[in-house]
Amino acid sequence: MPNPPTLTPHERVLVALDAPSLAEALTLVSLLRPHVGGFKVGLELCTAAGTPRVVAAVAAAGGAIFLDLKLHDIPNTVAGAVRAVCALGPAVRMLTLHCQGGAAMLRAAVAAAAGAPHRPLLLGVTVLTSIDEAALRDELGVAAPLAAHVLHLAQLARDCGLDGVVASPHEAAAIRGACGPALLLVTPGVRPTWAATGDQRRIMTPADALASGADYLVIGRPITAAPDPAAAAARIASELG
Ligand code: C5P
């Protein structure tokens, strides 16, 4: 995953490895590695198979890793977890943290990663897309409108030294406008016109997501559930080029 200005279209695509087992995930990595920029590995696979084991196996298969652990704890604990991730080696290119952990937690993560020989890009998760306006207000007690709260947390991430944020493509243009060109934007909720929507609601096509300011696209089922995953990934890259 090189820096965005030098990215080819296929390098902008990160495949969500939402596979039930490490073996199935590795099959996808070997099929897709030439066609995409990397692989998002999340809590399910890491909890089932063990994060160091998953990282080592995906790295051995040649995959660059977006480690979506969504860290959220006291600063000291998150700093320790970030150091542990940095020690997993150069294949881990991106790591997620919850912005709602607050400035001290985010700054502790940045400090823990600084100087590591293999420092992943640190990405803040703003508001989960499963949280709607009512849940934010009534369950989480946040009075601000959802869109304003997302922008607030994206600016917090930038001000604390994070490299980027994960956001809906529908939030990308506003975040880009508020946070400037340097903050990396990674967007899930992406669907080519020819793919099933599934349970995603606020979707955008890959080309529209990039036009809205996204740098990387997280795409799962349109690729992984396709009859020919490599062909689906190549088709997406061709639509971006
Ligand atoms: O299969 P699909 O393309 O919907 O996969 C999208 C991936 O991005 C899944 O791993 C999902 O958990 C993740 N994600 C998301 N929306 C968010 C954050 C993460 O869809 N807001």
PDB file of C-alpha atoms and ligand atoms in Angstrom:
ATOM      1  CA  MET A   1       0.000   0.000   0.000  1.00  0.00           C
ATOM      2  CA  PRO A   2       2.117   2.931  -1.197  1.00  0.00           C
ATOM      3  CA  ASN A   3       1.163   6.561  -0.693  1.00  0.00           C
ATOM      4  CA  PRO A   4      -2.055   7.578  -2.498  1.00  0.00           C
ATOM      5  CA  PRO A   5      -0.622   9.776  -5.293  1.00  0.00           C
ATOM      6  CA  THR A   6       1.300   6.813  -6.658  1.00  0.00           C
ATOM      7  CA  LEU A   7      -1.527   4.292  -6.399  1.00  0.00           C
ATOM      8  CA  THR A   8      -2.758   2.402  -9.416  1.00  0.00           C
ATOM      9  CA  PRO A   9      -6.526   1.732  -9.474  1.00  0.00           C
ATOM     10  CA  HIS A  10      -6.162  -1.858  -8.309  1.00  0.00           C
ATOM     11  CA  GLU A  11      -3.955  -0.801  -5.391  1.00  0.00           C
ATOM     12  CA  ARG A  12      -6.825   1.322  -4.077  1.00  0.00           C
ATOM     13  CA  VAL A  13      -8.980  -1.774  -3.519  1.00  0.00           C
ATOM     14  CA  LEU A  14      -8.722  -3.516  -0.139  1.00  0.00           C
ATOM     15  CA  VAL A  15     -10.619  -6.794   0.054  1.00  0.00           C
ATOM     16  CA  ALA A  16     -12.529  -7.537   3.264  1.00  0.00           C
ATOM     17  CA  LEU A  17     -11.443 -11.069   4.214  1.00  0.00           C
ATOM     18  CA  ASP A  18     -14.687 -11.888   6.025  1.00  0.00           C
ATOM     19  CA  ALA A  19     -14.049 -15.627   5.719  1.00  0.00           C
ATOM     20  CA  PRO A  20     -15.046 -18.106   8.430  1.00  0.00           C
ATOM     21  CA  SER A  21     -11.666 -19.815   8.518  1.00  0.00           C
ATOM     22  CA  LEU A  22      -8.037 -18.954   7.893  1.00  0.00           C
ATOM     23  CA  ALA A  23      -7.847 -21.577   5.146  1.00  0.00           C
ATOM     24  CA  GLU A  24     -10.668 -19.925   3.193  1.00  0.00           C
ATOM     25  CA  ALA A  25      -9.138 -16.501   3.751  1.00  0.00           C
ATOM     26  CA  LEU A  26      -5.802 -17.708   2.389  1.00  0.00           C
ATOM     27  CA  THR A  27      -7.466 -19.139  -0.720  1.00  0.00           C
ATOM     28  CA  LEU A  28      -8.879 -15.673  -1.385  1.00  0.00           C
ATOM     29  CA  VAL A  29      -5.486 -14.047  -0.794  1.00  0.00           C
ATOM     30  CA  SER A  30      -3.760 -16.280  -3.319  1.00  0.00           C
ATOM     31  CA  LEU A  31      -6.528 -15.734  -5.897  1.00  0.00           C
ATOM     32  CA  LEU A  32      -6.735 -11.978  -5.443  1.00  0.00           C
ATOM     33  CA  ARG A  33      -3.250 -10.801  -4.524  1.00  0.00           C
ATOM     34  CA  PRO A  34      -2.283  -9.702  -8.069  1.00  0.00           C
ATOM     35  CA  HIS A  35      -5.526  -7.777  -8.501  1.00  0.00           C
ATOM     36  CA  VAL A  36      -5.868  -5.695  -5.308  1.00  0.00           C
ATOM     37  CA  GLY A  37      -3.871  -3.496  -2.944  1.00  0.00           C
ATOM     38  CA  GLY A  38      -4.382  -5.478   0.223  1.00  0.00           C
ATOM     39  CA  PHE A  39      -6.670  -7.351   2.576  1.00  0.00           C
ATOM     40  CA  LYS A  40      -8.752  -6.176   5.521  1.00  0.00           C
ATOM     41  CA  VAL A  41      -8.483  -8.633   8.392  1.00  0.00           C
ATOM     42  CA  GLY A  42     -10.908  -8.056  11.230  1.00  0.00           C
ATOM     43  CA  LEU A  43     -12.027  -9.172  14.641  1.00  0.00           C
ATOM     44  CA  GLU A  44     -13.760 -12.372  13.559  1.00  0.00           C
ATOM     45  CA  LEU A  45     -10.766 -13.980  11.873  1.00  0.00           C
ATOM     46  CA  CYS A  46      -8.286 -12.642  14.440  1.00  0.00           C
ATOM     47  CA  THR A  47     -10.356 -13.930  17.339  1.00  0.00           C
ATOM     48  CA  ALA A  48     -10.929 -17.297  15.714  1.00  0.00           C
ATOM     49  CA  ALA A  49      -7.410 -17.953  14.476  1.00  0.00           C
ATOM     50  CA  GLY A  50      -5.161 -15.583  16.459  1.00  0.00           C
ATOM     51  CA  THR A  51      -3.878 -12.244  15.179  1.00  0.00           C
ATOM     52  CA  PRO A  52      -0.139 -13.135  14.907  1.00  0.00           C
ATOM     53  CA  ARG A  53      -1.007 -16.368  13.115  1.00  0.00           C
ATOM     54  CA  VAL A  54      -3.379 -14.674  10.677  1.00  0.00           C
ATOM     55  CA  VAL A  55      -0.906 -11.876   9.965  1.00  0.00           C
ATOM     56  CA  ALA A  56       1.961 -14.325   9.414  1.00  0.00           C
ATOM     57  CA  ALA A  57      -0.127 -16.484   7.071  1.00  0.00           C
ATOM     58  CA  VAL A  58      -1.492 -13.595   4.980  1.00  0.00           C
ATOM     59  CA  ALA A  59       1.998 -12.067   4.829  1.00  0.00           C
ATOM     60  CA  ALA A  60       3.502 -15.380   3.719  1.00  0.00           C
ATOM     61  CA  ALA A  61       0.878 -15.500   0.957  1.00  0.00           C
ATOM     62  CA  GLY A  62       2.095 -12.075  -0.175  1.00  0.00           C
ATOM     63  CA  GLY A  63      -0.825  -9.990   1.070  1.00  0.00           C
ATOM     64  CA  ALA A  64      -0.548  -6.481   2.517  1.00  0.00           C
ATOM     65  CA  ILE A  65      -2.772  -6.227   5.606  1.00  0.00           C
ATOM     66  CA  PHE A  66      -5.276  -3.669   6.850  1.00  0.00           C
ATOM     67  CA  LEU A  67      -5.650  -4.848  10.465  1.00  0.00           C
ATOM     68  CA  ASP A  68      -9.133  -3.750  11.497  1.00  0.00           C
ATOM     69  CA  LEU A  69      -8.915  -4.286  15.268  1.00  0.00           C
ATOM     70  CA  LYS A  70     -10.814  -1.074  16.140  1.00  0.00           C
ATOM     71  CA  LEU A  71      -8.757  -0.557  19.309  1.00  0.00           C
ATOM     72  CA  HIS A  72     -10.620   1.268  22.100  1.00  0.00           C
ATOM     73  CA  ASP A  73      -9.291   1.217  25.680  1.00  0.00           C
ATOM     74  CA  ILE A  74      -7.309   3.359  28.115  1.00  0.00           C
ATOM     75  CA  PRO A  75      -4.240   5.022  26.573  1.00  0.00           C
ATOM     76  CA  ASN A  76      -1.695   2.733  28.237  1.00  0.00           C
ATOM     77  CA  THR A  77      -3.442  -0.416  27.038  1.00  0.00           C
ATOM     78  CA  VAL A  78      -3.913   0.849  23.495  1.00  0.00           C
ATOM     79  CA  ALA A  79      -0.266   1.936  23.347  1.00  0.00           C
ATOM     80  CA  GLY A  80       0.754  -1.597  24.311  1.00  0.00           C
ATOM     81  CA  ALA A  81      -1.510  -3.097  21.672  1.00  0.00           C
ATOM     82  CA  VAL A  82      -0.102  -0.737  19.018  1.00  0.00           C
ATOM     83  CA  ARG A  83       3.454  -1.747  19.960  1.00  0.00           C
ATOM     84  CA  ALA A  84       2.415  -5.393  19.655  1.00  0.00           C
ATOM     85  CA  VAL A  85       0.943  -4.735  16.191  1.00  0.00           C
ATOM     86  CA  CYS A  86       4.109  -2.919  15.098  1.00  0.00           C
ATOM     87  CA  ALA A  87       6.086  -5.997  16.113  1.00  0.00           C
ATOM     88  CA  LEU A  88       4.056  -8.173  13.733  1.00  0.00           C
ATOM     89  CA  GLY A  89       6.197  -6.988  10.846  1.00  0.00           C
ATOM     90  CA  PRO A  90       6.007  -4.990   7.633  1.00  0.00           C
ATOM     91  CA  ALA A  91       2.954  -6.724   6.162  1.00  0.00           C
ATOM     92  CA  VAL A  92       0.639  -4.782   8.499  1.00  0.00           C
ATOM     93  CA  ARG A  93       0.191  -1.511   6.618  1.00  0.00           C
ATOM     94  CA  MET A  94      -2.909  -0.098   8.367  1.00  0.00           C
ATOM     95  CA  LEU A  95      -4.436  -0.391  11.843  1.00  0.00           C
ATOM     96  CA  THR A  96      -7.774   0.978  13.082  1.00  0.00           C
ATOM     97  CA  LEU A  97      -8.643   2.647  16.396  1.00  0.00           C
ATOM     98  CA  HIS A  98     -11.929   4.116  17.645  1.00  0.00           C
ATOM     99  CA  CYS A  99     -11.780   7.913  17.692  1.00  0.00           C
ATOM    100  CA  GLN A 100     -14.243   7.760  20.590  1.00  0.00           C
ATOM    101  CA  GLY A 101     -11.361   6.573  22.786  1.00  0.00           C
ATOM    102  CA  GLY A 102     -10.478  10.264  22.987  1.00  0.00           C
ATOM    103  CA  ALA A 103      -7.433  12.440  22.342  1.00  0.00           C
ATOM    104  CA  ALA A 104      -5.206  10.909  25.020  1.00  0.00           C
ATOM    105  CA  MET A 105      -5.797   7.414  23.631  1.00  0.00           C
ATOM    106  CA  LEU A 106      -5.194   8.512  20.026  1.00  0.00           C
ATOM    107  CA  ARG A 107      -2.018  10.406  20.925  1.00  0.00           C
ATOM    108  CA  ALA A 108      -0.754   7.417  22.939  1.00  0.00           C
ATOM    109  CA  ALA A 109      -1.285   5.212  19.868  1.00  0.00           C
ATOM    110  CA  VAL A 110       0.613   7.657  17.638  1.00  0.00           C
ATOM    111  CA  ALA A 111       3.469   7.863  20.153  1.00  0.00           C
ATOM    112  CA  ALA A 112       3.630   4.080  20.482  1.00  0.00           C
ATOM    113  CA  ALA A 113       3.916   3.641  16.717  1.00  0.00           C
ATOM    114  CA  ALA A 114       6.450   6.441  16.218  1.00  0.00           C
ATOM    115  CA  GLY A 115       9.899   5.103  15.602  1.00  0.00           C
ATOM    116  CA  ALA A 116       8.812   1.506  15.113  1.00  0.00           C
ATOM    117  CA  PRO A 117      10.692  -0.064  12.204  1.00  0.00           C
ATOM    118  CA  HIS A 118       7.385  -1.077  10.630  1.00  0.00           C
ATOM    119  CA  ARG A 119       4.854   1.576  11.512  1.00  0.00           C
ATOM    120  CA  PRO A 120       1.371   0.917  10.116  1.00  0.00           C
ATOM    121  CA  LEU A 121      -0.800   3.825   9.033  1.00  0.00           C
ATOM    122  CA  LEU A 122      -3.153   4.597  11.935  1.00  0.00           C
ATOM    123  CA  LEU A 123      -6.794   5.055  10.932  1.00  0.00           C
ATOM    124  CA  GLY A 124      -9.573   6.359  13.152  1.00  0.00           C
ATOM    125  CA  VAL A 125     -13.063   4.903  13.084  1.00  0.00           C
ATOM    126  CA  THR A 126     -15.468   7.810  13.610  1.00  0.00           C
ATOM    127  CA  VAL A 127     -19.078   6.662  14.123  1.00  0.00           C
ATOM    128  CA  LEU A 128     -19.954   3.105  13.138  1.00  0.00           C
ATOM    129  CA  THR A 129     -22.386   3.068  10.237  1.00  0.00           C
ATOM    130  CA  SER A 130     -24.590   0.768  12.322  1.00  0.00           C
ATOM    131  CA  ILE A 131     -25.235   3.760  14.629  1.00  0.00           C
ATOM    132  CA  ASP A 132     -27.957   6.030  13.305  1.00  0.00           C
ATOM    133  CA  GLU A 133     -29.035   9.484  14.388  1.00  0.00           C
ATOM    134  CA  ALA A 134     -31.478   8.134  17.009  1.00  0.00           C
ATOM    135  CA  ALA A 135     -28.992   5.680  18.526  1.00  0.00           C
ATOM    136  CA  LEU A 136     -26.323   8.379  18.738  1.00  0.00           C
ATOM    137  CA  ARG A 137     -28.721  10.665  20.613  1.00  0.00           C
ATOM    138  CA  ASP A 138     -30.791   8.243  22.701  1.00  0.00           C
ATOM    139  CA  GLU A 139     -28.320   5.416  23.399  1.00  0.00           C
ATOM    140  CA  LEU A 140     -24.941   7.127  23.333  1.00  0.00           C
ATOM    141  CA  GLY A 141     -26.133  10.496  24.657  1.00  0.00           C
ATOM    142  CA  VAL A 142     -24.479  12.583  21.939  1.00  0.00           C
ATOM    143  CA  ALA A 143     -26.574  15.685  21.249  1.00  0.00           C
ATOM    144  CA  ALA A 144     -24.757  16.728  18.052  1.00  0.00           C
ATOM    145  CA  PRO A 145     -26.194  15.665  14.688  1.00  0.00           C
ATOM    146  CA  LEU A 146     -24.539  12.529  13.314  1.00  0.00           C
ATOM    147  CA  ALA A 147     -22.810  14.239  10.371  1.00  0.00           C
ATOM    148  CA  ALA A 148     -21.370  16.931  12.641  1.00  0.00           C
ATOM    149  CA  HIS A 149     -20.162  14.321  15.123  1.00  0.00           C
ATOM    150  CA  VAL A 150     -18.425  12.355  12.351  1.00  0.00           C
ATOM    151  CA  LEU A 151     -16.624  15.534  11.237  1.00  0.00           C
ATOM    152  CA  HIS A 152     -15.722  16.374  14.826  1.00  0.00           C
ATOM    153  CA  LEU A 153     -14.136  12.948  15.341  1.00  0.00           C
ATOM    154  CA  ALA A 154     -12.330  13.056  11.977  1.00  0.00           C
ATOM    155  CA  GLN A 155     -10.811  16.416  12.934  1.00  0.00           C
ATOM    156  CA  LEU A 156      -9.850  14.977  16.328  1.00  0.00           C
ATOM    157  CA  ALA A 157      -8.097  12.087  14.570  1.00  0.00           C
ATOM    158  CA  ARG A 158      -6.194  14.508  12.332  1.00  0.00           C
ATOM    159  CA  ASP A 159      -5.274  16.796  15.236  1.00  0.00           C
ATOM    160  CA  CYS A 160      -3.964  13.852  17.270  1.00  0.00           C
ATOM    161  CA  GLY A 161      -1.668  12.793  14.433  1.00  0.00           C
ATOM    162  CA  LEU A 162      -3.550   9.856  12.954  1.00  0.00           C
ATOM    163  CA  ASP A 163      -2.926   9.194   9.286  1.00  0.00           C
ATOM    164  CA  GLY A 164      -6.543   8.840   8.246  1.00  0.00           C
ATOM    165  CA  VAL A 165     -10.088   7.772   9.000  1.00  0.00           C
ATOM    166  CA  VAL A 166     -12.527   5.075   7.952  1.00  0.00           C
ATOM    167  CA  ALA A 167     -15.843   6.533   6.847  1.00  0.00           C
ATOM    168  CA  SER A 168     -18.874   6.021   4.657  1.00  0.00           C
ATOM    169  CA  PRO A 169     -18.319   7.270   1.104  1.00  0.00           C
ATOM    170  CA  HIS A 170     -21.307   9.534   1.778  1.00  0.00           C
ATOM    171  CA  GLU A 171     -19.215  11.285   4.446  1.00  0.00           C
ATOM    172  CA  ALA A 172     -16.037  11.432   2.349  1.00  0.00           C
ATOM    173  CA  ALA A 173     -16.542  14.797   0.654  1.00  0.00           C
ATOM    174  CA  ALA A 174     -17.426  16.566   3.915  1.00  0.00           C
ATOM    175  CA  ILE A 175     -14.444  15.028   5.728  1.00  0.00           C
ATOM    176  CA  ARG A 176     -12.125  15.901   2.848  1.00  0.00           C
ATOM    177  CA  GLY A 177     -13.436  19.478   2.942  1.00  0.00           C
ATOM    178  CA  ALA A 178     -13.055  19.798   6.721  1.00  0.00           C
ATOM    179  CA  CYS A 179      -9.778  17.920   7.170  1.00  0.00           C
ATOM    180  CA  GLY A 180      -7.814  18.749   4.026  1.00  0.00           C
ATOM    181  CA  PRO A 181      -6.047  16.668   1.403  1.00  0.00           C
ATOM    182  CA  ALA A 182      -3.507  14.902   3.622  1.00  0.00           C
ATOM    183  CA  LEU A 183      -5.873  12.795   5.728  1.00  0.00           C
ATOM    184  CA  LEU A 184      -6.278   9.307   4.239  1.00  0.00           C
ATOM    185  CA  LEU A 185      -9.878   8.300   3.632  1.00  0.00           C
ATOM    186  CA  VAL A 186     -10.781   4.628   3.565  1.00  0.00           C
ATOM    187  CA  THR A 187     -14.379   3.839   2.658  1.00  0.00           C
ATOM    188  CA  PRO A 188     -16.384   0.619   2.943  1.00  0.00           C
ATOM    189  CA  GLY A 189     -20.018   0.534   1.761  1.00  0.00           C
ATOM    190  CA  VAL A 190     -18.906   0.362  -1.871  1.00  0.00           C
ATOM    191  CA  ARG A 191     -20.869  -1.465  -4.557  1.00  0.00           C
ATOM    192  CA  PRO A 192     -20.289  -1.708  -8.304  1.00  0.00           C
ATOM    193  CA  THR A 193     -23.548  -1.305 -10.245  1.00  0.00           C
ATOM    194  CA  TRP A 194     -23.427  -5.011 -11.207  1.00  0.00           C
ATOM    195  CA  ALA A 195     -23.082  -6.374  -7.624  1.00  0.00           C
ATOM    196  CA  ALA A 196     -25.747  -7.225  -5.057  1.00  0.00           C
ATOM    197  CA  THR A 197     -26.275  -4.596  -2.360  1.00  0.00           C
ATOM    198  CA  GLY A 198     -26.595  -7.164   0.449  1.00  0.00           C
ATOM    199  CA  ASP A 199     -27.091  -5.561   3.867  1.00  0.00           C
ATOM    200  CA  GLN A 200     -25.280  -2.335   2.932  1.00  0.00           C
ATOM    201  CA  ARG A 201     -27.616   0.651   2.831  1.00  0.00           C
ATOM    202  CA  ARG A 202     -25.772   3.878   2.034  1.00  0.00           C
ATOM    203  CA  ILE A 203     -23.687   2.600  -0.839  1.00  0.00           C
ATOM    204  CA  MET A 204     -21.715   4.266  -3.614  1.00  0.00           C
ATOM    205  CA  THR A 205     -19.976   2.878  -6.702  1.00  0.00           C
ATOM    206  CA  PRO A 206     -16.179   2.539  -6.526  1.00  0.00           C
ATOM    207  CA  ALA A 207     -15.636   5.357  -9.040  1.00  0.00           C
ATOM    208  CA  ASP A 208     -18.051   7.686  -7.227  1.00  0.00           C
ATOM    209  CA  ALA A 209     -16.392   6.928  -3.871  1.00  0.00           C
ATOM    210  CA  LEU A 210     -12.988   7.903  -5.298  1.00  0.00           C
ATOM    211  CA  ALA A 211     -14.513  11.021  -6.867  1.00  0.00           C
ATOM    212  CA  SER A 212     -15.899  11.919  -3.418  1.00  0.00           C
ATOM    213  CA  GLY A 213     -12.389  11.913  -1.989  1.00  0.00           C
ATOM    214  CA  ALA A 214     -11.735   8.327  -0.895  1.00  0.00           C
ATOM    215  CA  ASP A 215      -8.155   7.061  -1.197  1.00  0.00           C
ATOM    216  CA  TYR A 216      -8.836   3.375  -0.536  1.00  0.00           C
ATOM    217  CA  LEU A 217     -12.010   1.312  -0.975  1.00  0.00           C
ATOM    218  CA  VAL A 218     -12.857  -1.623   1.274  1.00  0.00           C
ATOM    219  CA  ILE A 219     -14.816  -4.107  -0.811  1.00  0.00           C
ATOM    220  CA  GLY A 220     -15.939  -7.525   0.381  1.00  0.00           C
ATOM    221  CA  ARG A 221     -18.747  -9.559  -1.101  1.00  0.00           C
ATOM    222  CA  PRO A 222     -18.831  -8.024  -4.594  1.00  0.00           C
ATOM    223  CA  ILE A 223     -15.403  -9.679  -4.937  1.00  0.00           C
ATOM    224  CA  THR A 224     -15.294 -12.522  -2.423  1.00  0.00           C
ATOM    225  CA  ALA A 225     -18.785 -13.891  -3.209  1.00  0.00           C
ATOM    226  CA  ALA A 226     -18.428 -13.540  -6.981  1.00  0.00           C
ATOM    227  CA  PRO A 227     -18.256 -16.741  -9.042  1.00  0.00           C
ATOM    228  CA  ASP A 228     -14.810 -15.613 -10.205  1.00  0.00           C
ATOM    229  CA  PRO A 229     -13.341 -13.335  -7.502  1.00  0.00           C
ATOM    230  CA  ALA A 230     -10.225 -12.448  -9.511  1.00  0.00           C
ATOM    231  CA  ALA A 231     -12.337 -11.413 -12.505  1.00  0.00           C
ATOM    232  CA  ALA A 232     -14.594  -9.312 -10.251  1.00  0.00           C
ATOM    233  CA  ALA A 233     -11.565  -7.534  -8.756  1.00  0.00           C
ATOM    234  CA  ALA A 234     -10.098  -6.920 -12.207  1.00  0.00           C
ATOM    235  CA  ARG A 235     -13.449  -5.547 -13.418  1.00  0.00           C
ATOM    236  CA  ILE A 236     -13.588  -3.110 -10.497  1.00  0.00           C
ATOM    237  CA  ALA A 237     -10.011  -1.950 -11.196  1.00  0.00           C
ATOM    238  CA  SER A 238     -10.857  -1.446 -14.874  1.00  0.00           C
ATOM    239  CA  GLU A 239     -13.901   0.646 -13.916  1.00  0.00           C
ATOM    240  CA  LEU A 240     -11.634   2.843 -11.769  1.00  0.00           C
ATOM    241  CA  GLY A 241      -8.992   3.301 -14.421  1.00  0.00           C
TER     242      GLY A 241
HETATM  243  O1  C5P B   1     -19.010  -7.306   1.839  1.00  0.00           O
HETATM  244  P1  C5P B   1     -18.910  -5.819   2.045  1.00  0.00           P
HETATM  245  O2  C5P B   1     -18.327  -5.100   0.849  1.00  0.00           O
HETATM  246  O3  C5P B   1     -20.201  -5.212   2.524  1.00  0.00           O
HETATM  247  O4  C5P B   1     -17.834  -5.674   3.204  1.00  0.00           O
HETATM  248  C1  C5P B   1     -17.516  -4.418   3.766  1.00  0.00           C
HETATM  249  C2  C5P B   1     -16.548  -4.606   4.887  1.00  0.00           C
HETATM  250  O5  C5P B   1     -16.326  -3.356   5.505  1.00  0.00           O
HETATM  251  C3  C5P B   1     -17.027  -5.563   5.990  1.00  0.00           C
HETATM  252  O6  C5P B   1     -15.873  -6.181   6.540  1.00  0.00           O
HETATM  253  C4  C5P B   1     -17.647  -4.611   6.992  1.00  0.00           C
HETATM  254  O7  C5P B   1     -17.625  -5.134   8.293  1.00  0.00           O
HETATM  255  C5  C5P B   1     -16.740  -3.408   6.871  1.00  0.00           C
HETATM  256  N1  C5P B   1     -17.319  -2.149   7.301  1.00  0.00           N
HETATM  257  C6  C5P B   1     -18.482  -1.632   6.755  1.00  0.00           C
HETATM  258  N2  C5P B   1     -18.976  -0.441   7.196  1.00  0.00           N
HETATM  259  C7  C5P B   1     -18.325   0.219   8.143  1.00  0.00           C
HETATM  260  C8  C5P B   1     -17.167  -0.273   8.698  1.00  0.00           C
HETATM  261  C9  C5P B   1     -16.676  -1.481   8.249  1.00  0.00           C
HETATM  262  O8  C5P B   1     -19.067  -2.224   5.871  1.00  0.00           O
HETATM  263  N3  C5P B   1     -18.779   1.383   8.519  1.00  0.00           N
END
